[in-house]
Short mmCIF file of C-alpha atoms and ligand atoms in Angstrom, two decimals:
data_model
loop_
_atom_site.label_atom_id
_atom_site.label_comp_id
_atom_site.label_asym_id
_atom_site.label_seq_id
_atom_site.Cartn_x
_atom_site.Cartn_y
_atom_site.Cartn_z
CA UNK A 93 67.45 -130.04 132.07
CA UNK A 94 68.30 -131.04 128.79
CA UNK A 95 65.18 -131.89 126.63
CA UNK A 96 65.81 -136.07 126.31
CA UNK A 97 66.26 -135.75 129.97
CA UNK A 98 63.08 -133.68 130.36
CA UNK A 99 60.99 -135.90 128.80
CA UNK A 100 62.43 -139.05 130.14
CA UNK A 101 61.77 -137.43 133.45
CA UNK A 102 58.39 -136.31 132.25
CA UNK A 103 57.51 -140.04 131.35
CA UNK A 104 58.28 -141.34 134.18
CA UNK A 105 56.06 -138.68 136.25
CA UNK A 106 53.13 -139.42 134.32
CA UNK A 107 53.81 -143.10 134.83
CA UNK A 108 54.07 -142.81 138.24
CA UNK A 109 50.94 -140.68 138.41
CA UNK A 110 49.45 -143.53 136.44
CA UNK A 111 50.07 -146.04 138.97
CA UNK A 112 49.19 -143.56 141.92
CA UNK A 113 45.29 -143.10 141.11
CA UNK A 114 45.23 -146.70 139.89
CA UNK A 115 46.91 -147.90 143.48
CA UNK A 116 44.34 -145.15 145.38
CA UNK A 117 41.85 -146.79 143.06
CA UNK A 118 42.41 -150.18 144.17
CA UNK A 119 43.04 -149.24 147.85
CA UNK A 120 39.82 -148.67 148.43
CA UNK A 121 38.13 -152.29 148.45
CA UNK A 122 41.45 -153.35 149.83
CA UNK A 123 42.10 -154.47 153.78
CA UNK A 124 44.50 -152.06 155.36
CA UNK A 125 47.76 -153.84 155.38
CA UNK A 126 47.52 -154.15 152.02
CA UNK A 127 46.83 -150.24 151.80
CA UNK A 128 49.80 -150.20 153.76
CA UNK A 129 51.64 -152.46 151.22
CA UNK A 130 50.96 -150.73 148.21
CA UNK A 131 51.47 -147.29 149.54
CA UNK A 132 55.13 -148.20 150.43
CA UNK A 133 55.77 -149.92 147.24
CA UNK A 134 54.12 -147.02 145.53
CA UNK A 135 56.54 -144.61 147.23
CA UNK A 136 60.32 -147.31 146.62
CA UNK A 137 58.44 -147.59 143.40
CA UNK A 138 59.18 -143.79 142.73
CA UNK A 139 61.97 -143.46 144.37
CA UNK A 140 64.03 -146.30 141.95
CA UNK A 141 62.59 -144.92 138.95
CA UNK A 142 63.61 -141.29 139.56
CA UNK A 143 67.18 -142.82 141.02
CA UNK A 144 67.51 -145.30 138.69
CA UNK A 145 67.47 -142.55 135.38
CA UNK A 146 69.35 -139.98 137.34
CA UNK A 147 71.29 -141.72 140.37
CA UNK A 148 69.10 -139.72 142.43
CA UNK A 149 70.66 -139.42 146.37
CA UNK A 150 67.89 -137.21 148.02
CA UNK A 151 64.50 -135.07 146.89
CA UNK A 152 64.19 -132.20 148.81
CA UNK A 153 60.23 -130.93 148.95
CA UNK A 154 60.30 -126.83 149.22
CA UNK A 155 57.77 -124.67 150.85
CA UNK A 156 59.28 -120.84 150.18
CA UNK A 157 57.20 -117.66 148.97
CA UNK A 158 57.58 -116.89 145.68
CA UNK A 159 60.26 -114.20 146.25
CA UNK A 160 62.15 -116.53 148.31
CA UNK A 161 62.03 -119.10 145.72
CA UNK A 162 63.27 -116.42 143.07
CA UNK A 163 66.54 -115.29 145.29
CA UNK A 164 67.35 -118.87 146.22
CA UNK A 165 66.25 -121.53 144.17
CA UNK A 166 68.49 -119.85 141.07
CA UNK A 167 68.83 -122.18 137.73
CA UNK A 168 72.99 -122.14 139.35
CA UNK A 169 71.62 -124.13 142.40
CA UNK A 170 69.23 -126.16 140.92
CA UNK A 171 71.50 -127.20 137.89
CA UNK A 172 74.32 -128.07 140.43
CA UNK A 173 72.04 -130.12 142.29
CA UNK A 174 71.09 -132.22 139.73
CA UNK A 175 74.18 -132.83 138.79
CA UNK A 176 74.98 -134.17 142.23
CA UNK A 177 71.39 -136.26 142.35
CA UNK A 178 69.80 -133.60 144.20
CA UNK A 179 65.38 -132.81 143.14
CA UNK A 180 63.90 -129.89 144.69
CA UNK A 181 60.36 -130.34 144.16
CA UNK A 182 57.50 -127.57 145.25
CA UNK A 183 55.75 -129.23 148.16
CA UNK A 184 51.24 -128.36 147.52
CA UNK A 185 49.80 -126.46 149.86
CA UNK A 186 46.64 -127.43 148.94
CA UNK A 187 47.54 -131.03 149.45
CA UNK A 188 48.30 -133.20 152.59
CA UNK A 189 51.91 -133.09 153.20
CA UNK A 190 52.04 -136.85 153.75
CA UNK A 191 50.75 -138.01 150.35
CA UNK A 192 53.41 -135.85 149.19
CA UNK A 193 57.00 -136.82 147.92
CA UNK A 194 58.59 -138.74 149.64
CA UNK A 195 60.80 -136.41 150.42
CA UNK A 196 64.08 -136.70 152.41
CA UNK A 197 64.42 -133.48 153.19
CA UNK A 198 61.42 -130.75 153.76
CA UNK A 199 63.07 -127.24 153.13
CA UNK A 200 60.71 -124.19 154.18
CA UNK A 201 59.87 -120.60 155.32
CA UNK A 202 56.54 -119.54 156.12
CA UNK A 203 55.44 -117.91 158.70
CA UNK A 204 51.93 -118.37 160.26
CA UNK A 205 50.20 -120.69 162.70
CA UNK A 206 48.71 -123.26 160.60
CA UNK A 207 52.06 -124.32 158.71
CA UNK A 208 53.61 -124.75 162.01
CA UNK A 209 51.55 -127.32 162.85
CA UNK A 210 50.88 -129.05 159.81
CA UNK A 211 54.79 -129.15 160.07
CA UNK A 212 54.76 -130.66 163.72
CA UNK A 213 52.40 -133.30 163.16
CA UNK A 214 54.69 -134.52 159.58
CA UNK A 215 57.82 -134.14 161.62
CA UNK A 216 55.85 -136.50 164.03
CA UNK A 217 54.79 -139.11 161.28
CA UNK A 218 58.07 -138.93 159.49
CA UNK A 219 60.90 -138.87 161.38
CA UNK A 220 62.67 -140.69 158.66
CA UNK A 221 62.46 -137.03 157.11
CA UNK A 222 64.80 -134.07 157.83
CA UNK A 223 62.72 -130.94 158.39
CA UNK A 224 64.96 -127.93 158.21
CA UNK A 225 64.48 -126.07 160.16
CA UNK A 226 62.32 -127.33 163.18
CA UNK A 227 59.17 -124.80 163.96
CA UNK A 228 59.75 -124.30 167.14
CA UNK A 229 63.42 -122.94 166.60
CA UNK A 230 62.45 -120.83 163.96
CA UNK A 231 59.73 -119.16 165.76
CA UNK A 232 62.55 -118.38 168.78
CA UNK A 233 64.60 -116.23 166.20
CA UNK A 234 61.32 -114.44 165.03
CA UNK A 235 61.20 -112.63 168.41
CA UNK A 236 63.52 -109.95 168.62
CA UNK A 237 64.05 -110.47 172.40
CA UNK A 238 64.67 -113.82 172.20
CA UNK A 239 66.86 -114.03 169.20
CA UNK A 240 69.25 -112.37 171.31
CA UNK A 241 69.15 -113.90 174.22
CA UNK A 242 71.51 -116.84 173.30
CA UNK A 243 73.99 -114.53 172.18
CA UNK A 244 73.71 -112.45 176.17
CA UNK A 245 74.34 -115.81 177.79
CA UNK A 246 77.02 -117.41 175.60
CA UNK A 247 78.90 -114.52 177.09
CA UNK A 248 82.13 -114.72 174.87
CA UNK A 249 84.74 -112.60 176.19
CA UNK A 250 87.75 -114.22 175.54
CA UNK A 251 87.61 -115.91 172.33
CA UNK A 252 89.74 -113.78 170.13
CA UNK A 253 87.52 -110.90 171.05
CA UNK A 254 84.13 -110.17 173.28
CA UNK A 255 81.22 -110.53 171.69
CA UNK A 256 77.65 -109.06 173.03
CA UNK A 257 74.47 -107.46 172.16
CA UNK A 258 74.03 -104.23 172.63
CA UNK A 259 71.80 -102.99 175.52
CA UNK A 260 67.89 -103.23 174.93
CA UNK A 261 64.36 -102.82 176.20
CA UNK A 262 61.41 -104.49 175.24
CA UNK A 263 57.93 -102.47 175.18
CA UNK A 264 54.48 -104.16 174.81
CA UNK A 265 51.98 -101.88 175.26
CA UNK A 266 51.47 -98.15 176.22
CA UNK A 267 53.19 -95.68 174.06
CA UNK A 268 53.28 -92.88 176.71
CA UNK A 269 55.36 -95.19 179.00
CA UNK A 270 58.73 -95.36 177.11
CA UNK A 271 60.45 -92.03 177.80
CA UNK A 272 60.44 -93.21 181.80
CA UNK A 273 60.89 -97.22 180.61
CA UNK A 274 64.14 -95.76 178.70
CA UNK A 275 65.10 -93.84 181.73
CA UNK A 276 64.65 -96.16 184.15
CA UNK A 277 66.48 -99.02 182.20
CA UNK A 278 69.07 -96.77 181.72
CA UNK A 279 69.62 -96.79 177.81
CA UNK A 280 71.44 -94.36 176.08
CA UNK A 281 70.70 -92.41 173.02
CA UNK A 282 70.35 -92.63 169.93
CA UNK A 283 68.22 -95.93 170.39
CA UNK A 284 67.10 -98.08 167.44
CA UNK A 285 63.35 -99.41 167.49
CA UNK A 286 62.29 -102.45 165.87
CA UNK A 287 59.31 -104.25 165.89
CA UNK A 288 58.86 -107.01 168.24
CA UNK A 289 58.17 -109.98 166.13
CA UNK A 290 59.53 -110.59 162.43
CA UNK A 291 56.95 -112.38 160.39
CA UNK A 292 58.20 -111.60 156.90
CA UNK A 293 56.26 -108.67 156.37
CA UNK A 294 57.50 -105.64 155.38
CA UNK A 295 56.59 -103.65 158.32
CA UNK A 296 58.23 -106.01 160.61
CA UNK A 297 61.27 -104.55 159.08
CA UNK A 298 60.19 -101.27 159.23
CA UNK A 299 63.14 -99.62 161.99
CA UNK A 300 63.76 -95.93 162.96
CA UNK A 301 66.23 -94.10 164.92
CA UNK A 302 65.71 -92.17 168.13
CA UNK A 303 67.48 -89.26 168.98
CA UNK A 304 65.90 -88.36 171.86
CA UNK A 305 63.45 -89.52 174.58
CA UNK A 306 60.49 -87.54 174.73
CA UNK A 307 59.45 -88.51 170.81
CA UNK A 308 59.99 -92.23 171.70
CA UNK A 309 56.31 -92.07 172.57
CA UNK A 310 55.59 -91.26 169.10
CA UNK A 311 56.44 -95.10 168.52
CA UNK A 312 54.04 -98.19 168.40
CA UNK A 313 54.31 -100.91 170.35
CA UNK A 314 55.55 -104.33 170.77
CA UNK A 315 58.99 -103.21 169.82
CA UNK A 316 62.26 -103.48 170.99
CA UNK A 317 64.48 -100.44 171.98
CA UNK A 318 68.27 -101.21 171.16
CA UNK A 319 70.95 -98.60 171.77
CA UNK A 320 72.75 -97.80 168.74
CA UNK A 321 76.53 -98.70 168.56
CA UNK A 322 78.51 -96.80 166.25
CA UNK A 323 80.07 -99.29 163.86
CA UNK A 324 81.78 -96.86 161.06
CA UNK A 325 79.13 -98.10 158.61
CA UNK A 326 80.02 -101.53 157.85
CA UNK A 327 78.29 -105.00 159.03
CA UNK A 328 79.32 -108.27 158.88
CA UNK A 329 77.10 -111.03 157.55
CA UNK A 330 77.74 -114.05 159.20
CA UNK A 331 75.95 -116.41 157.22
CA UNK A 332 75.75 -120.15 158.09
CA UNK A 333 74.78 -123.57 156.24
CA UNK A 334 75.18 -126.28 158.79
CA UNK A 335 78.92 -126.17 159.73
CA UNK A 336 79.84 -124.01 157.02
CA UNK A 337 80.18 -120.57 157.80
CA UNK A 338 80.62 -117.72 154.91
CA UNK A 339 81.13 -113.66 156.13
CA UNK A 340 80.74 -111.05 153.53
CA UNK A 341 80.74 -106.98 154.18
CA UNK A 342 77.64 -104.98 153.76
CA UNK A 343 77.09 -100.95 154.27
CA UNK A 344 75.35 -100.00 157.18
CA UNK A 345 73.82 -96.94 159.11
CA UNK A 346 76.41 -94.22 159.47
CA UNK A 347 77.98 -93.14 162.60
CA UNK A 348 75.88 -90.98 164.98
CA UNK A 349 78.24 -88.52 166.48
CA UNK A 350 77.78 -86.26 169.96
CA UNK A 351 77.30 -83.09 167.94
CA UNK A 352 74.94 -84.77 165.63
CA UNK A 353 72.91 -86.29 168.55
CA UNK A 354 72.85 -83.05 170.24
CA UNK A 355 71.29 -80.79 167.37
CA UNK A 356 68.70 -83.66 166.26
CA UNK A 357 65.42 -84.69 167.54
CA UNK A 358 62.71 -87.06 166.57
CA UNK A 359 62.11 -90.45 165.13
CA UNK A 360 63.22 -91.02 161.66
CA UNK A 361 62.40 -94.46 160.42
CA UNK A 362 64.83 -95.57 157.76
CA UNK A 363 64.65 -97.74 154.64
CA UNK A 364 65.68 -101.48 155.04
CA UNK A 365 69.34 -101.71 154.87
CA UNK A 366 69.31 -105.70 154.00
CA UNK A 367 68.27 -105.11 150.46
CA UNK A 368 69.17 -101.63 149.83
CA UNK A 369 72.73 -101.96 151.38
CA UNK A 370 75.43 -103.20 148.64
CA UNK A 371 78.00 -105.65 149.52
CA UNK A 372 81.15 -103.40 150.82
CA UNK A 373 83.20 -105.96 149.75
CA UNK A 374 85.10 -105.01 147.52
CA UNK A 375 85.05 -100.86 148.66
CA UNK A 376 88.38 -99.27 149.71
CA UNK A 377 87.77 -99.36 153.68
CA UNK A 378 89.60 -98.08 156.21
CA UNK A 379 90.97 -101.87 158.16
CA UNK A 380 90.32 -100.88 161.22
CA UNK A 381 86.51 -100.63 160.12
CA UNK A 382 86.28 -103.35 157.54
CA UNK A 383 88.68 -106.13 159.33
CA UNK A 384 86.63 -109.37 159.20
CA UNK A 385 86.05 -110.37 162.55
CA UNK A 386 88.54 -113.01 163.61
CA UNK A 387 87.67 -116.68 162.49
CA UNK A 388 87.91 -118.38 165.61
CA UNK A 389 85.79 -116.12 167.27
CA UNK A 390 82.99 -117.07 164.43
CA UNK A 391 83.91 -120.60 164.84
CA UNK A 392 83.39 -120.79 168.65
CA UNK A 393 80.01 -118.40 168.11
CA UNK A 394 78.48 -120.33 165.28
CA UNK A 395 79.21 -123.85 166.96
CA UNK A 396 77.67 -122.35 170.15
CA UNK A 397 74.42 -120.76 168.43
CA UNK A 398 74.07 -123.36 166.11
CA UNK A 399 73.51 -125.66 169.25
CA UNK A 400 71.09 -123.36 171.02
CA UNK A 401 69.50 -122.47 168.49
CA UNK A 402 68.69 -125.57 167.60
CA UNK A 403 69.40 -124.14 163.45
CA UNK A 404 71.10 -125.13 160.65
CA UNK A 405 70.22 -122.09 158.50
CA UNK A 406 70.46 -118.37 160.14
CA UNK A 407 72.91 -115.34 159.70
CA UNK A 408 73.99 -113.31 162.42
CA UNK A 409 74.46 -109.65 161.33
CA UNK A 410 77.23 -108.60 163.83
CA UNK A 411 79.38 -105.45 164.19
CA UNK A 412 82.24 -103.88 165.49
CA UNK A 413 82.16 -101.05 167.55
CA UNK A 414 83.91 -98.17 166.08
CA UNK A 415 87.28 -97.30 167.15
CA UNK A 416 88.16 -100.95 168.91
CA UNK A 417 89.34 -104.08 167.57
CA UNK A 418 87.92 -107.07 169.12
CA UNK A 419 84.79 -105.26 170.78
CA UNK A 420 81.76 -107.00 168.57
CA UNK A 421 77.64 -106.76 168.77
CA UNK A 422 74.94 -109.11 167.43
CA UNK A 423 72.27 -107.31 166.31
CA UNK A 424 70.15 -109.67 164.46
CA UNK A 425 69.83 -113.16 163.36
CA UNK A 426 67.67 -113.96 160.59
CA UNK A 427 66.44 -117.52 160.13
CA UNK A 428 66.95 -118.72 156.42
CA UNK A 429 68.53 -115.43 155.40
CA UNK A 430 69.02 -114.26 151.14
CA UNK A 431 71.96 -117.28 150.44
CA UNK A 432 71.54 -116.55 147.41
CA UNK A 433 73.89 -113.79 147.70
CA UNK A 434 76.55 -115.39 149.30
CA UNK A 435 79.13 -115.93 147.10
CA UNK A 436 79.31 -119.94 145.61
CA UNK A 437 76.17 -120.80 147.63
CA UNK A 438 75.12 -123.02 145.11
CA UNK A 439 78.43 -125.47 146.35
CA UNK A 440 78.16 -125.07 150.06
CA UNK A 441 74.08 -125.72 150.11
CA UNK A 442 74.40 -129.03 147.82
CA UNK A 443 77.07 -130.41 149.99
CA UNK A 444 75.41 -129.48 152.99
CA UNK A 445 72.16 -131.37 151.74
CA UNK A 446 74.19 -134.29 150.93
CA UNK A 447 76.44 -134.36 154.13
CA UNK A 448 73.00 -134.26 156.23
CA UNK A 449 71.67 -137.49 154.86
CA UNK A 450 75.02 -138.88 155.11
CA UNK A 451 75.08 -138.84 158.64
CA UNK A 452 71.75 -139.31 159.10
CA UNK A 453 72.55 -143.02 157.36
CA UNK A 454 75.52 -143.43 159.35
CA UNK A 455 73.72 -142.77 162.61
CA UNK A 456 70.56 -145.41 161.38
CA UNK A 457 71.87 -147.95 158.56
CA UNK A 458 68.55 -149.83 158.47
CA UNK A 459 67.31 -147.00 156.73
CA UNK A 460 69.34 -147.18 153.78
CA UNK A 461 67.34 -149.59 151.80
N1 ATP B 280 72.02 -101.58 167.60
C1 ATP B 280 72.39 -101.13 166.40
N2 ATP B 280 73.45 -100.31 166.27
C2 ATP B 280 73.81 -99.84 165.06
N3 ATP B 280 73.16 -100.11 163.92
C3 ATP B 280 72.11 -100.92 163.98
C4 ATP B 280 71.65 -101.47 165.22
N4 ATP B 280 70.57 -102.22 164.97
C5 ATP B 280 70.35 -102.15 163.65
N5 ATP B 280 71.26 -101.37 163.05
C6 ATP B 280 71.30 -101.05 161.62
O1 ATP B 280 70.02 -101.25 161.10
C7 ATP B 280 70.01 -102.32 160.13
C8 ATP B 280 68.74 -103.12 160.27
O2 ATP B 280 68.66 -103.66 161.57
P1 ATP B 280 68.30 -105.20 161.76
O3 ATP B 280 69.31 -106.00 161.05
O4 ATP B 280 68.11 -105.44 163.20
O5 ATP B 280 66.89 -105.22 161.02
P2 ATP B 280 66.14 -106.34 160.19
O6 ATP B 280 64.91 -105.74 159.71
O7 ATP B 280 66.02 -107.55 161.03
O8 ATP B 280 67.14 -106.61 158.99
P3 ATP B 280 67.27 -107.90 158.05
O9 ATP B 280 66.77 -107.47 156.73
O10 ATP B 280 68.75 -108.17 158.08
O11 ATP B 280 66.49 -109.00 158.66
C9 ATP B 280 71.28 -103.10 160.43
O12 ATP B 280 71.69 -103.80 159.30
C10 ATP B 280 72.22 -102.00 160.84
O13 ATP B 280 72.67 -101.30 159.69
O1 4MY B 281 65.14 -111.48 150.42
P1 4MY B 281 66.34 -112.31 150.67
O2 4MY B 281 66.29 -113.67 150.04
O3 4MY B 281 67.61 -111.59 150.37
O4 4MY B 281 66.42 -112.62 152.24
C1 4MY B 281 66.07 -111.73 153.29
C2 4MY B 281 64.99 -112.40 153.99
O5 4MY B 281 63.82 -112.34 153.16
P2 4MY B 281 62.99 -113.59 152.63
O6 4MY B 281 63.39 -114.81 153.40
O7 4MY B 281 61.57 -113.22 152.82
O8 4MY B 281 63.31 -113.74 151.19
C3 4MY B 281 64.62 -111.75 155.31
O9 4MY B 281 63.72 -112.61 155.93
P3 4MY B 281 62.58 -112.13 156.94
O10 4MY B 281 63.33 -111.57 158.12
O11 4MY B 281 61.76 -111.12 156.21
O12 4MY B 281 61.86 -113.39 157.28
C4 4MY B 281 65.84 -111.57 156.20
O13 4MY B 281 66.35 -112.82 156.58
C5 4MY B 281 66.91 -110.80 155.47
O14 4MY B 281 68.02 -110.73 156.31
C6 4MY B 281 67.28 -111.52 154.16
O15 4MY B 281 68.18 -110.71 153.42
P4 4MY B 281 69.74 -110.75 153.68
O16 4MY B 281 69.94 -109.88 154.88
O17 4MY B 281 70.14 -112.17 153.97
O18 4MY B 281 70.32 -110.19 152.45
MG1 MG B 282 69.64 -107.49 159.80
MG1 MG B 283 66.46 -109.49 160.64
#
């Protein structure tokens, strides 16, 4: 922000402040219409005087972990947002979410009971607001069984290309059980285990590679047991904004081969490939590895997930299986994945928040006072 505009913008805080505690002030030996009364003029008080000095369209409250808010909220997206009448503004923790804003649009990621509902009961009291995304379909992608199980019954096969997820096995308990669970289900080595849930931690990211069954026990439960497909080291991001969909390339796990599989045993948990794996975009690939996946087939998947899901912000890591064209596997989908390396995120995102509130006026004009 340039510095006039900084401390007009400051002024008019403080102002507004001002007249906040003075209102709360005066509530008090007030009846409560009249609470009612001043709280709304309070709030179309604040919203003309930020609009009014910047043509303001929407303020978008944030609540992201610090990293998050470093990777995403870059000076590139907030600068462009401006410029388009867009305010992100850090939503309290310590504060009710209600005396807060208002906002138009709630933006978050945190994980953990007690924001969920906090979230609920707002989305409850203000469904004038967009909360993106809803708890409840956020917590369905943070199970690694269920984040899947869209993809298994969308069961696209002849869209351009098939597109699955590879074979897997969920254990909750009992280490000792998996060699005969893996037997029994019929899973093939090398099998990848994950842990069950993703809650942002670092550990729920923590994977390994199984060459062979008897060491499985070695593992600790809830986790799921994937089989491995060999992919010839390259992954597609699929990232999606709403209807927008962006792919890039990243490097992945090299191919397991027979030979290899046959002279290895053990568990060997590797690092995370999200943020140590460079982009592959611009690497000399062989095509038949590094040929994006065709674009109707995203089309028809994202449209599909997107509507399941219930989302407006996930990636879908996806690859193809080495050595066919059109034969591709989901692997993971990630709710509110790092956009900030997707190339001209700053563009899509802004339009995206400003398309959303579009509609949402078009489908209920009385709310555009
Ligand atoms: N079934 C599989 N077959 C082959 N490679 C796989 C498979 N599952 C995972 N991988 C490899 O392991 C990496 C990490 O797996 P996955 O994406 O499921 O983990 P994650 O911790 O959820 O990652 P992210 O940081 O993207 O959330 C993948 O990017 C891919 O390179
Ligand atoms: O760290 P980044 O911003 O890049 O985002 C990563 C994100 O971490 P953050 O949301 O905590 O920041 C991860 O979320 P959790 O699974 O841990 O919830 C996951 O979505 C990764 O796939 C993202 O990396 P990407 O695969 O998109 O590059
Ligand atoms: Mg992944
Ligand atoms: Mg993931």
């Amino acid at each position: 922000m340039r510095l006039k505009e900084e401390n007009a913008y400051k002024n008019e805080v403080e102002k507004e402040n001002g007249g906040r505690v003075r209102l709360k002030e005066e509530c008090r030996c007030k009846g409560e219409v009249e609470k009612e009364n001043e709280r709304v003029t309070s709030q179309r008080l604040y919203s003309t005087m930020v609009s009014g000095a910047y043509q303001q369209k929407l303020v978008v409250g944030y609540a992201l972990t610090s990293k998050k808010v470093k990777s995403f909220l870059q000076p590139k997206l907030e600068g462009l947002a401006r410029n388009k009448g867009i305010l992100f503004v850090a939503i309290d923790l310590h504060r009710p979410l209600s005396d807060q804003g208002p906002f138009d649009i709630v933006l978050h990621k945190l994980t953990g009971k007690e924001w969920r509902l906090i979230l609920e009961d707002y989305g409850q009291r203000h469904p004038e607001v967009t909360v993106l995304d809803p708890p409840d379909a956020i917590q369905h992608v943070y199970n690694r069984q269920s984040m899947l199980q869209d993809v298994a019954d969308l069961n696209l096969s002849d869209c351009y290309g098939k597109v699955g997820v590879p074979r897997q096995l969920v254990i909750k308990n009992d280490p000792l059980s998996i060699p005969d669970a893996v037997t029994r289900a019929g899973l093939t080595l090398p099998l990848v285990a994950k842990p069950l849930v993703v809650d942002g931690s670092a550990k729920s990211h923590e994977l390994s590679l199984a060459y062979d069954q008897l060491s499985l026990s070695m593992l600790e439960p809830p986790l799921v047991l994937q089989e491995f497909v060999n992919h010839g080291g390259v992954l597609f991001k699929v990232f999606i904004v709403g209807e927008t969909i962006k792919v890039v390339r990243r490097f992945s796990l090299p191919d397991v081969s027979k030979r290899e599989l046959l002279n290895n045993a053990g568990v060997f948990q590797f690092p995370r490939v999200s943020t140590a794996a460079a982009s592959a975009d611009d690497a000399d690939l062989d095509p038949g590895i590094a040929e994006l996946p065709p674009r109707p087939l995203l089309e028809k998947l994202a449209r599909e997930l997107r509507r399941r899901l219930g989302l407006h912000l996930f990636n879908i890591d996806m690859i193809r299986e080495h050595g066919t064209r059109d034969r591709f596997y989901v692997i993971d989908i990630n709710y509110f994945p790092g956009y900030g390396k997707m190339p001209g995120y700053e563009h899509i995102f802004t339009d995206f928040l400003l398309g959303l509130v579009q509609s949402k006026q078009k489908r209920c004009p009385a709310n555009n006072s």
